[in-house]
XYZ file of C-alpha atoms in Angstrom:
750
model
C 61.698 104.224 183.858
C 64.533 104.066 181.392
C 62.543 102.554 178.567
C 59.944 105.339 178.660
C 60.540 108.765 177.256
C 61.893 110.936 180.035
C 59.944 113.847 181.471
C 56.544 112.329 180.929
C 56.025 111.809 184.682
C 56.244 115.579 185.337
C 53.987 116.796 182.584
C 51.042 118.873 183.862
C 47.717 117.215 183.399
C 44.773 119.611 183.569
C 43.081 122.275 185.682
C 39.774 122.235 187.512
C 37.799 123.628 184.611
C 38.988 121.097 182.014
C 36.223 118.942 180.574
C 36.060 115.222 181.152
C 38.079 112.815 178.923
C 40.356 115.653 177.865
C 43.607 114.280 176.442
C 46.280 115.583 178.650
C 49.442 113.626 177.914
C 50.772 110.226 177.092
C 53.386 107.646 177.927
C 55.421 105.813 175.318
C 57.993 103.039 175.364
C 61.157 103.158 173.187
C 60.495 99.605 172.121
C 57.051 100.424 170.722
C 57.259 100.034 166.900
C 53.666 101.060 166.386
C 52.426 97.545 165.456
C 50.083 97.363 168.444
C 51.978 94.560 170.187
C 52.461 96.638 173.328
C 49.691 97.306 175.821
C 49.966 100.320 178.143
C 48.441 100.214 181.694
C 48.515 102.481 184.753
C 47.923 101.888 188.519
C 47.876 104.053 191.616
C 45.795 106.994 192.812
C 42.705 107.454 190.626
C 43.776 104.855 188.031
C 40.725 103.434 186.285
C 38.394 105.986 187.859
C 39.736 109.497 187.536
C 42.400 108.643 184.963
C 42.053 106.275 181.952
C 44.818 105.248 179.490
C 44.586 104.181 175.855
C 46.209 100.738 175.783
C 47.500 101.170 172.216
C 48.737 104.781 172.201
C 49.457 105.406 175.942
C 47.318 108.543 175.927
C 46.011 109.440 179.450
C 42.584 111.042 179.827
C 40.847 112.668 182.865
C 37.317 111.428 183.382
C 36.112 114.257 185.677
C 36.874 117.771 186.723
C 39.805 118.062 189.143
C 39.964 120.414 192.162
C 43.403 121.535 193.225
C 42.055 122.797 196.552
C 41.007 119.209 197.353
C 44.071 117.348 195.956
C 47.104 118.978 194.395
C 48.805 115.891 192.832
C 48.357 112.187 192.092
C 51.081 109.516 192.098
C 50.690 106.782 189.418
C 52.723 103.837 188.083
C 52.989 102.999 184.349
C 53.545 99.546 182.768
C 54.293 98.405 179.193
C 53.194 94.749 178.627
C 53.204 92.313 175.762
C 49.670 92.178 174.473
C 49.843 88.466 173.785
C 51.596 87.205 176.914
C 50.876 90.128 179.319
C 54.572 90.086 180.190
C 56.250 93.317 181.330
C 58.438 94.584 178.576
C 59.867 97.444 180.612
C 60.348 97.931 184.387
C 57.401 99.657 186.075
C 57.861 103.449 186.262
C 56.284 105.939 188.741
C 55.173 109.400 187.703
C 53.315 112.352 189.342
C 50.398 114.229 187.853
C 50.134 117.772 189.296
C 46.859 119.725 189.165
C 47.401 123.234 187.857
C 45.553 126.031 189.780
C 43.083 128.546 188.387
C 41.385 131.450 190.271
C 38.264 129.655 191.380
C 38.196 130.494 195.149
C 37.159 133.866 196.526
C 38.835 135.347 199.642
C 37.110 134.515 202.943
C 37.311 136.181 206.373
C 37.623 133.222 208.721
C 38.215 135.170 211.961
C 34.812 136.819 212.204
C 32.804 138.233 213.723
C 35.273 141.054 214.185
C 34.886 143.412 217.154
C 37.464 146.069 217.848
C 37.733 149.097 220.086
C 39.461 152.425 220.130
C 39.483 155.182 222.723
C 37.556 158.300 221.930
C 39.486 161.391 220.867
C 42.301 159.167 219.586
C 44.546 160.851 216.944
C 44.236 160.098 213.224
C 45.912 156.849 212.226
C 45.425 155.113 215.564
C 45.400 151.366 214.980
C 42.080 149.770 215.852
C 42.515 146.107 214.829
C 43.582 143.847 211.970
C 41.379 141.702 209.724
C 42.693 138.917 207.499
C 41.120 137.043 204.561
C 42.211 133.622 203.295
C 42.229 132.415 199.633
C 42.430 128.695 198.920
C 44.044 129.203 195.504
C 47.718 128.408 194.966
C 49.761 131.374 196.226
C 52.773 130.213 194.192
C 50.979 130.267 190.874
C 49.953 133.596 189.454
C 47.951 136.185 191.447
C 45.006 133.986 192.334
C 45.790 134.170 196.078
C 47.050 137.778 196.245
C 44.447 139.647 198.344
C 44.014 143.408 198.822
C 41.675 145.134 201.319
C 39.374 148.150 201.047
C 36.572 149.824 203.060
C 33.119 149.654 201.566
C 31.191 151.375 204.422
C 32.498 153.709 207.136
C 35.386 155.100 205.170
C 34.683 158.583 206.515
C 35.781 157.463 210.005
C 38.158 154.531 209.374
C 40.645 153.275 206.806
C 42.190 149.880 206.131
C 45.679 149.051 204.929
C 45.268 147.351 201.541
C 48.061 144.832 202.159
C 47.981 144.120 205.922
C 44.270 144.627 206.699
C 45.026 146.924 209.667
C 42.101 149.251 210.371
C 42.972 152.760 211.565
C 41.082 155.892 212.555
C 40.504 158.421 209.820
C 39.397 161.306 212.054
C 40.464 162.624 215.480
C 37.090 163.732 216.838
C 35.524 160.402 217.720
C 33.315 161.153 220.726
C 31.841 158.304 222.732
C 29.204 160.577 224.227
C 27.998 161.296 220.627
C 28.318 157.785 219.130
C 29.745 154.832 220.978
C 30.054 152.241 218.124
C 30.529 151.996 214.340
C 29.852 149.245 211.809
C 32.599 149.155 209.136
C 32.387 146.862 206.062
C 35.806 145.667 204.779
C 36.254 143.936 201.389
C 39.050 141.547 200.326
C 39.747 141.045 196.577
C 42.163 138.489 195.017
C 44.152 138.839 191.805
C 45.771 141.832 193.590
C 42.620 143.811 192.986
C 42.771 143.446 189.177
C 39.660 143.261 187.061
C 38.114 139.835 187.163
C 39.333 139.029 190.652
C 37.035 137.393 193.181
C 36.153 139.178 196.462
C 34.594 138.619 199.895
C 33.564 141.038 202.660
C 33.006 141.152 206.442
C 31.486 143.600 208.907
C 33.722 144.942 211.670
C 32.132 146.394 214.841
C 34.283 149.102 216.349
C 33.416 150.174 219.915
C 34.465 153.633 221.073
C 35.810 153.348 224.626
C 35.486 156.113 227.141
C 38.171 158.418 228.424
C 37.745 160.742 231.340
C 37.120 163.830 229.235
C 34.053 165.116 231.109
C 34.232 166.812 234.522
C 31.715 166.186 237.335
C 28.908 168.750 237.575
C 26.468 169.440 240.428
C 22.914 169.795 239.110
C 22.347 172.715 241.501
C 24.638 175.115 243.266
C 23.063 175.173 246.749
C 21.603 172.536 249.057
C 19.916 173.015 252.436
C 19.580 170.529 255.315
C 18.633 170.674 259.005
C 19.680 168.590 261.999
C 18.875 168.683 265.722
C 21.715 169.687 267.974
C 21.432 166.448 269.983
C 22.251 164.298 266.961
C 25.173 162.025 267.868
C 28.432 162.023 265.967
C 28.071 160.052 262.745
C 24.431 160.978 262.124
C 23.730 161.356 258.403
C 22.484 164.841 257.484
C 21.919 164.475 253.734
C 23.329 163.411 250.346
C 24.403 165.386 247.276
C 25.636 164.010 243.960
C 27.521 165.397 240.994
C 26.833 164.044 237.511
C 29.420 162.834 234.987
C 28.812 161.987 231.300
C 31.582 159.424 231.287
C 31.057 155.743 232.046
C 32.717 153.077 234.156
C 35.436 154.054 236.525
C 35.668 157.453 234.858
C 32.523 158.386 236.769
C 34.098 157.522 240.133
C 34.335 160.647 242.229
C 35.671 161.805 245.528
C 34.167 164.593 247.596
C 35.800 166.898 250.066
C 34.843 169.885 252.173
C 36.566 172.849 250.654
C 35.443 175.456 253.165
C 33.300 175.409 256.293
C 32.049 177.817 258.884
C 32.043 175.632 261.945
C 35.540 174.289 262.488
C 35.087 170.765 261.242
C 31.618 170.066 262.594
C 30.732 168.032 259.487
C 32.297 165.238 257.493
C 31.762 164.152 253.892
C 32.358 160.631 252.550
C 31.753 159.006 249.158
C 29.347 156.125 248.622
C 31.282 153.855 246.243
C 28.091 152.306 244.873
C 26.003 155.407 244.188
C 28.838 157.946 243.906
C 26.980 160.228 246.317
C 28.485 162.598 248.854
C 27.286 161.614 252.351
C 27.324 164.548 254.767
C 27.321 163.556 258.454
C 27.953 165.061 261.890
C 31.628 165.007 262.756
C 31.568 166.921 266.045
C 28.771 167.563 268.577
C 26.522 170.428 267.510
C 25.429 173.279 269.716
C 22.474 175.420 268.813
C 23.455 178.033 271.381
C 26.942 178.369 269.867
C 26.065 178.356 266.137
C 22.703 177.935 264.485
C 23.625 177.858 260.759
C 26.660 176.235 259.173
C 27.772 176.835 255.588
C 29.817 174.118 253.939
C 31.403 174.114 250.473
C 31.523 170.592 249.005
C 33.833 169.918 246.072
C 33.569 166.974 243.636
C 36.635 165.635 241.786
C 37.200 162.761 239.371
C 38.870 159.883 241.149
C 40.804 158.756 238.046
C 41.642 161.953 236.212
C 43.231 161.675 232.741
C 46.268 163.977 232.552
C 45.560 164.626 228.861
C 42.274 166.321 229.643
C 42.747 167.480 233.221
C 42.202 171.164 233.727
C 42.089 172.382 237.328
C 39.554 174.989 236.372
C 37.107 172.675 234.617
C 37.514 169.119 235.979
C 36.065 169.783 239.412
C 32.890 171.392 240.618
C 31.639 172.902 243.885
C 28.301 173.291 245.652
C 27.248 175.153 248.811
C 25.539 173.183 251.573
C 23.746 175.062 254.373
C 23.002 173.124 257.568
C 20.538 174.561 260.098
C 20.937 173.327 263.691
C 17.627 172.866 265.547
C 17.395 173.548 269.287
C 16.412 170.772 271.739
C 16.255 170.536 275.515
C 19.563 168.888 276.348
C 20.614 167.078 279.500
C 23.331 168.511 281.752
C 26.907 168.207 280.629
C 29.718 167.066 282.909
C 32.870 169.150 283.070
C 35.127 167.268 282.677
C 32.990 164.417 281.303
C 34.938 161.741 283.193
C 37.776 161.521 285.660
C 39.815 159.641 288.214
C 39.693 160.206 291.965
C 41.914 158.850 294.738
C 41.383 158.379 298.456
C 43.419 156.827 301.273
C 42.056 153.529 302.557
C 42.185 154.827 306.138
C 39.919 157.781 305.292
C 37.191 158.417 307.853
C 33.516 158.008 307.067
C 32.279 161.239 305.494
C 35.648 162.202 303.979
C 35.354 164.023 300.651
C 36.766 162.025 297.741
C 36.153 164.602 295.019
C 33.561 166.790 293.324
C 31.826 166.339 289.978
C 30.309 169.273 288.120
C 27.599 169.374 285.471
C 25.891 172.358 283.818
C 22.734 172.775 281.778
C 23.895 173.633 278.228
C 20.575 175.278 277.321
C 20.078 179.017 277.568
C 17.704 178.509 280.500
C 20.612 177.144 282.577
C 18.368 175.112 284.905
C 19.813 173.898 288.240
C 21.318 170.399 288.287
C 20.907 167.558 290.807
C 23.299 164.628 291.278
C 22.939 160.956 292.202
C 24.971 157.729 292.058
C 23.627 154.819 290.014
C 22.729 152.199 292.628
C 23.827 149.331 290.374
C 27.415 150.582 290.610
C 27.241 151.318 294.344
C 25.421 148.281 295.693
C 27.421 148.201 298.929
C 26.758 151.932 299.390
C 30.404 152.670 300.098
C 30.116 156.171 298.631
C 27.516 158.910 298.685
C 27.098 162.150 296.747
C 25.700 165.532 297.708
C 22.718 166.025 295.369
C 23.331 169.768 295.023
C 27.121 170.209 295.087
C 28.179 166.895 293.516
C 30.668 166.188 296.325
C 31.431 162.461 296.626
C 32.074 161.292 300.199
C 32.766 157.960 301.870
C 29.872 156.344 303.694
C 31.793 153.283 304.955
C 35.333 152.438 305.964
C 37.547 151.462 303.036
C 39.875 148.515 302.618
C 42.219 148.465 299.666
C 42.998 144.798 300.168
C 39.314 143.964 299.717
C 38.633 146.322 296.793
C 41.362 148.510 295.359
C 39.198 150.168 292.699
C 35.606 151.347 292.577
C 33.759 152.223 289.381
C 30.798 154.549 289.849
C 28.236 155.949 287.438
C 27.235 159.480 288.449
C 23.926 160.871 287.199
C 23.186 164.543 286.578
C 19.636 165.688 285.883
C 17.756 168.929 285.580
C 15.987 169.828 288.786
C 12.745 170.697 286.964
C 12.927 167.892 284.403
C 14.527 164.750 285.744
C 13.983 163.038 282.402
C 16.981 164.986 281.103
C 19.729 162.803 282.561
C 23.356 162.489 281.646
C 25.926 160.041 283.001
C 29.612 159.994 283.614
C 31.824 157.124 284.667
C 34.068 157.753 287.630
C 36.944 155.592 288.793
C 38.006 155.824 292.419
C 41.362 154.385 293.375
C 41.934 153.366 296.990
C 45.451 154.327 298.045
C 47.262 151.866 300.220
C 48.368 152.379 303.812
C 50.539 149.945 305.683
C 47.912 148.170 307.769
C 48.827 144.514 307.150
C 51.907 142.844 308.617
C 54.075 140.672 306.402
C 53.684 136.898 306.705
C 55.601 133.862 305.606
C 54.433 132.813 302.157
C 53.566 129.292 303.377
C 53.910 127.140 306.520
C 57.448 126.115 305.713
C 58.742 122.654 306.588
C 62.307 121.532 306.018
C 64.475 118.505 306.688
C 68.073 118.240 307.763
C 70.274 115.179 307.630
C 71.857 113.882 310.818
C 75.289 114.235 309.291
C 74.700 117.794 308.018
C 77.709 120.084 307.984
C 77.818 123.680 309.240
C 76.681 126.301 306.745
C 74.470 123.925 304.764
C 71.366 125.588 303.212
C 68.196 124.180 304.752
C 65.375 126.400 303.438
C 64.793 129.624 301.497
C 61.975 131.745 302.896
C 59.842 134.306 301.090
C 57.202 136.676 302.439
C 53.790 137.916 301.329
C 52.254 141.232 302.285
C 48.709 142.251 301.402
C 49.770 145.893 301.303
C 51.047 147.506 298.147
C 53.302 150.490 298.919
C 54.086 152.779 296.019
C 57.814 152.457 296.613
C 57.641 148.662 296.719
C 58.155 146.156 299.496
C 61.258 145.875 301.638
C 61.334 143.195 304.324
C 63.796 142.483 307.130
C 64.336 139.008 308.583
C 65.663 137.971 311.971
C 65.194 135.186 314.477
C 62.481 135.898 317.016
C 63.633 136.772 320.560
C 62.419 133.405 321.844
C 64.991 131.758 319.566
C 67.894 133.627 321.124
C 69.229 130.400 322.664
C 69.258 128.626 319.306
C 72.706 127.257 318.413
C 71.635 124.899 315.682
C 70.545 127.189 312.850
C 71.250 130.656 311.505
C 69.147 133.055 309.436
C 70.631 135.155 306.631
C 68.807 138.053 304.916
C 69.809 137.725 301.223
C 68.634 141.276 300.321
C 65.934 140.217 297.850
C 62.990 140.136 300.241
C 64.041 136.583 300.970
C 66.004 134.848 303.705
C 67.996 131.637 303.898
C 68.247 129.215 306.842
C 71.591 127.404 307.283
C 72.912 124.848 309.723
C 75.152 126.291 312.431
C 76.592 123.162 314.015
C 77.878 119.859 312.633
C 75.647 116.814 312.910
C 72.302 116.134 314.586
C 70.985 113.214 316.582
C 67.356 112.451 315.969
C 67.323 110.101 318.941
C 67.896 113.116 321.157
C 65.738 115.580 319.200
C 64.054 114.974 315.853
C 62.049 118.214 315.544
C 63.043 121.885 315.732
C 60.626 124.835 315.628
C 62.455 127.952 314.473
C 60.511 131.231 315.016
C 61.311 133.897 312.376
C 60.443 137.569 312.755
C 59.596 139.508 309.558
C 59.365 143.342 309.543
C 58.232 145.511 306.619
C 59.447 148.994 305.741
C 56.263 150.815 306.853
C 55.356 153.443 307.681
C 54.512 152.379 310.256
C 56.658 149.263 310.306
C 54.632 146.120 310.981
C 55.894 142.665 311.840
C 54.803 139.100 312.362
C 56.397 135.869 313.492
C 56.272 132.647 311.524
C 57.582 129.231 312.400
C 59.839 127.030 310.300
C 59.476 123.341 311.151
C 62.747 121.435 310.739
C 62.824 117.642 311.024
C 65.967 115.597 311.561
C 66.111 112.644 309.171
C 68.391 109.837 308.219
C 70.045 110.227 304.819
C 72.134 108.067 302.519
C 75.635 108.898 301.367
C 74.302 111.114 298.558
C 72.221 113.207 300.971
C 68.839 111.727 299.906
C 66.438 111.416 302.851
C 65.712 107.818 303.838
C 63.525 108.116 306.921
C 62.544 110.500 309.656
C 61.762 109.554 313.251
C 58.090 109.404 314.330
C 57.210 112.120 311.802
C 55.008 112.152 308.798
C 57.641 113.839 306.691
C 58.050 111.953 303.433
C 60.354 112.740 300.558
C 59.423 110.762 297.482
C 62.395 110.048 295.262
C 61.158 106.951 293.448
C 57.457 107.514 292.746
C 56.330 109.843 290.030
C 53.447 112.276 290.640
C 51.197 110.088 288.498
C 51.944 107.011 290.601
C 51.253 108.925 293.817
C 47.897 110.103 292.458
C 46.945 106.561 291.414
C 47.887 105.244 294.872
C 45.766 107.925 296.527
C 42.772 107.072 294.317
C 43.055 103.380 295.275
C 43.122 104.248 298.973
C 40.021 106.425 298.595
C 38.180 103.622 296.772
C 39.004 101.149 299.556
C 37.779 103.580 302.194
C 34.488 104.081 300.318
C 33.980 100.299 300.013
C 34.637 99.750 303.721
C 32.198 102.507 304.671
C 29.570 101.040 302.335
C 29.924 97.557 303.849
C 29.729 98.919 307.386
C 26.627 100.917 306.477
C 24.904 97.851 305.031
C 25.749 95.758 308.074
C 24.555 98.456 310.414
C 21.308 98.716 308.449
C 20.788 94.924 308.586
C 21.522 94.737 312.302
C 19.193 97.648 312.925
C 16.456 95.844 311.013
C 16.986 92.650 312.981
C 17.140 94.540 316.245
C 13.826 96.234 315.464
C 12.242 92.869 314.813
C 13.739 91.413 317.986
C 12.174 94.242 319.926
C 8.760 93.113 318.720
C 9.175 89.532 319.825
C 12.190 88.172 321.620
C 11.131 84.573 320.925
C 11.439 84.552 317.125
C 14.434 82.200 317.380
C 11.805 79.495 317.427
C 11.652 79.418 313.575
C 15.219 80.429 312.578
C 18.024 77.939 312.756
C 20.728 78.618 310.205
C 23.467 76.229 311.281
C 23.795 72.768 312.688
C 25.790 73.627 315.806
C 25.174 75.879 318.710
C 22.345 74.020 320.321
C 20.792 75.970 323.101
C 23.408 78.701 322.704
C 22.095 79.643 319.254
C 20.250 82.869 319.872
C 20.357 84.383 316.374
C 16.881 85.625 315.875
C 14.582 85.666 312.883
C 11.412 87.490 311.995
C 8.556 86.062 314.010
C 6.081 87.639 311.619
C 6.700 84.836 309.130
C 5.121 82.304 311.488
C 2.334 84.655 312.447
C 1.617 85.299 308.772
C 1.694 81.605 308.298
C -1.148 81.181 310.743
C -3.243 83.849 309.017
C -2.642 82.350 305.603
C -3.163 78.913 306.964
C -6.530 79.990 308.349
C -7.524 81.566 305.031
C -6.454 78.465 303.175
C -8.435 76.342 305.606
C -11.496 78.441 305.034
C -11.157 79.343 301.354
C -9.284 76.441 299.766
C -6.401 76.921 297.361
C -7.390 80.430 296.381
C -6.161 82.033 299.612
C -4.685 85.521 299.658
C -0.881 86.035 299.746
C 1.023 86.500 302.987
C 0.216 89.820 304.719
C 3.015 92.354 305.105
C 2.144 93.306 308.647
C 2.476 91.176 311.750
C -0.654 89.338 312.763
C -1.360 88.615 316.394
C -1.928 84.996 317.256
C -5.609 84.296 317.926
C -6.947 83.915 321.391
C -9.572 81.378 322.254
C -10.071 77.678 322.005
C -7.995 75.888 319.384
C -9.525 73.848 316.642
C -10.082 70.241 317.555
C -7.389 68.941 315.169
C -4.795 70.481 312.771
C -4.448 69.103 309.287
C -0.674 69.152 308.631
C -1.151 68.202 304.980
C -2.401 71.711 304.417
C 0.741 73.029 306.088
C 2.861 70.923 303.725
C 0.865 72.092 300.701
C 1.201 75.670 301.842
C 5.004 75.420 301.956
C 5.126 73.844 298.491
C 2.841 76.485 297.045
C 4.928 79.355 298.421
C 8.165 77.824 297.186
C 6.643 77.503 293.711
C 5.516 81.096 293.732
C 8.985 82.294 294.769
C 10.677 80.209 292.087
C 8.405 81.584 289.334
C 8.829 85.242 290.270
C 12.416 86.415 289.481
C 11.815 89.821 291.089
C 11.132 88.388 294.584
C 14.053 87.219 296.778
C 13.909 83.686 298.210
C 11.624 83.265 301.205
C 14.211 81.907 303.645
C 11.736 81.044 306.379
C 10.348 78.317 304.101
C 13.362 77.373 302.061
C 15.603 76.843 305.094
C 13.382 74.254 306.801
C 11.562 71.548 304.916
C 8.674 69.437 306.146
C 10.371 66.188 306.803
C 7.392 64.151 307.845
C 7.247 61.461 310.370
C 9.630 58.607 310.650
C 12.838 60.297 309.485
C 15.801 57.981 310.014
C 18.153 60.654 311.398
C 17.243 62.403 314.564
C 16.159 66.026 314.380
C 18.934 68.583 314.496
C 16.723 71.233 315.945
C 17.050 72.239 319.540
C 13.316 72.656 319.705
C 12.649 68.931 319.675
C 15.315 68.292 322.301
C 13.962 70.679 324.821
C 11.894 69.422 327.679
C 8.657 70.923 328.733
C 10.401 72.532 331.640
C 13.008 74.372 329.596
C 13.284 78.103 329.508
C 11.698 78.170 326.047
C 8.174 78.353 327.322
C 5.116 78.720 325.081
C 2.745 79.578 327.885
C 2.184 83.015 326.438
C 0.279 81.390 323.587
C -2.522 80.318 325.913
C -4.533 77.355 324.813
C -2.556 77.366 321.542
C 0.694 76.555 323.319
C 0.723 72.735 322.928
C -0.402 72.937 319.310
C 2.224 75.525 318.469
C 4.958 73.402 320.045
C 3.945 70.531 317.833
C 3.929 72.806 314.771
C 7.326 74.333 315.593
C 8.890 70.970 316.256
C 7.507 69.604 313.012
C 8.762 72.628 311.077
C 12.296 72.516 312.523
C 12.990 68.819 312.386
C 15.698 69.030 309.789
C 17.275 71.016 306.917
C 16.750 69.948 303.354
C 19.668 68.126 301.851
C 21.423 67.639 305.204
C 19.403 65.050 307.088
C 17.874 63.028 304.348
C 14.512 64.843 304.317
C 12.854 65.964 301.109
C 13.502 69.427 299.686
C 10.824 72.053 299.650
């Protein structure tokens, strides 16, 4: 502010170690005459708390210690007011109080804990890592924040750069195998290391990493193992391992066979997990050929360091002796497998080939041969048990089986438990014993307006034979077609032939079908032939040559229906056929059932009357057993009341003897009602038509009866004499039962 003395706003105030209420500086107005009429005030950061001002003199005091590391400056505003009126005498002025730094903060290592590493045998001065200390003092004021580094512990192995804090090796013989880590104490001192400076320290862990400076070493120089000579290839014999003082991947080794007496009979591999050398059988062993094998196994570092690699020291060797133990071995085939061939026209007993097996043991026992029956189930081949000659035991046919796979057994004559096997393939060689044939029963169509030379059909041939030089077929018209003037046959030199028209136009009214015999001959030897027939139909075509219709033939060319539509149509036809057959079967079953009942009693049309017309001509029969059952139930009801048993399932013969003096027809009516109720309440039982069709109408019905029974005279052909003394009563009962149908003649429904 212009009225205040300039420069006051930039005066330094105090440092952290100044006591409270220390007079630091003052503000003063040019208009202040010293009479006390002006009052000085301040506002802003810390005004009234940290900083106080003398209203009369303008002196500013600090009330507490200040810390530059917490706040480096304060911004305040100063006012000069009239003490009486509190009016501003000068414009408000802003000033900054800066806190001056002192060395009150020691250096601190904020990046700890520090862990570094360096490879063993590194040269002197190799950089390990860098440490860095931080000082909160003002780096722009004095040397309070100038830090230097030094080693307090471990200086015999490592040094530190005083300015940068980079730690380096002090010796070149760091050996991980001797000591694999070091604890180094590094100190940081401010004031550039001068006396009175503050300091801090940290511990740095330095790990010595491994290098491949140690060769593998076998703990012993000779190893001995034994293995039986029958051990299969791949059998593990034993393990050896070299030791290495290094760690990690520097201990990874590879093993190899350096020298061997046995021409590669053994193989060595490395187990990646255990770093062991695995010695196994690489070739079949033979006690009779060599009993002891000597193998030199060499161990090498997998990841050799060129700085330390010395061909004389960074590999080691050990001798492995393998003793082969003798066992009784089965015979061995020579050769172990093979292929034999035989013509398919070979005679029974023809020799196909000979297999040979020998006993590998020193005893050289005789060998016997046999064929495994599971591979010779049809017994087509046989083998001589002593010579091993394989012969045919049946006639062969290449077209039926072109290859035969046999398993031949060889066993010691004195010990048949010693068996060896070999797999033999026998190929049947073809002979020309099948004539060629047309590939399919060919059918073709020709338009009535066909022109000469028009292609009708292309013909191919199949032949079951398989000559080594391939097929070659010749086509010609059969001799019986010598008078043919309608078609010609052309051999197109690709084992195929083409049929063309030879004359213009055809008339299907005169002839709508041609049968063209074609003779096919193969190339032999010997040459075989056959004759096939090409069926050619004469059809009507449109102007584009599409077939429209053929005379009286079943030849159809579909040009509008897709294959899917044809399949759907065929499925519909099959469904209709199945439905028709099902209906016919049901009808036949029903008629058979009725016919069987009619055979029992030809007069059962007495109680069945299913339509109003027909009269005496109605002969449709019904089951007479219903009425007979009725009598039995009626009798039981008469004797036992309402609790009678249900209708019997078998026919009951009408009783013989004198009839009862009088029938109570109310019971008959009650019986019908009871049965109808039972049928209505049981949903699993079909309606009982014999009772539901005819209702008991009672006497005095206004319409006349529709039944032919009531209209018949006593002299009609429907005679009930066979019922004996029950005849008159039964006629009354039948007439009463058939007087009318419910709902049709005004009678009541049952």
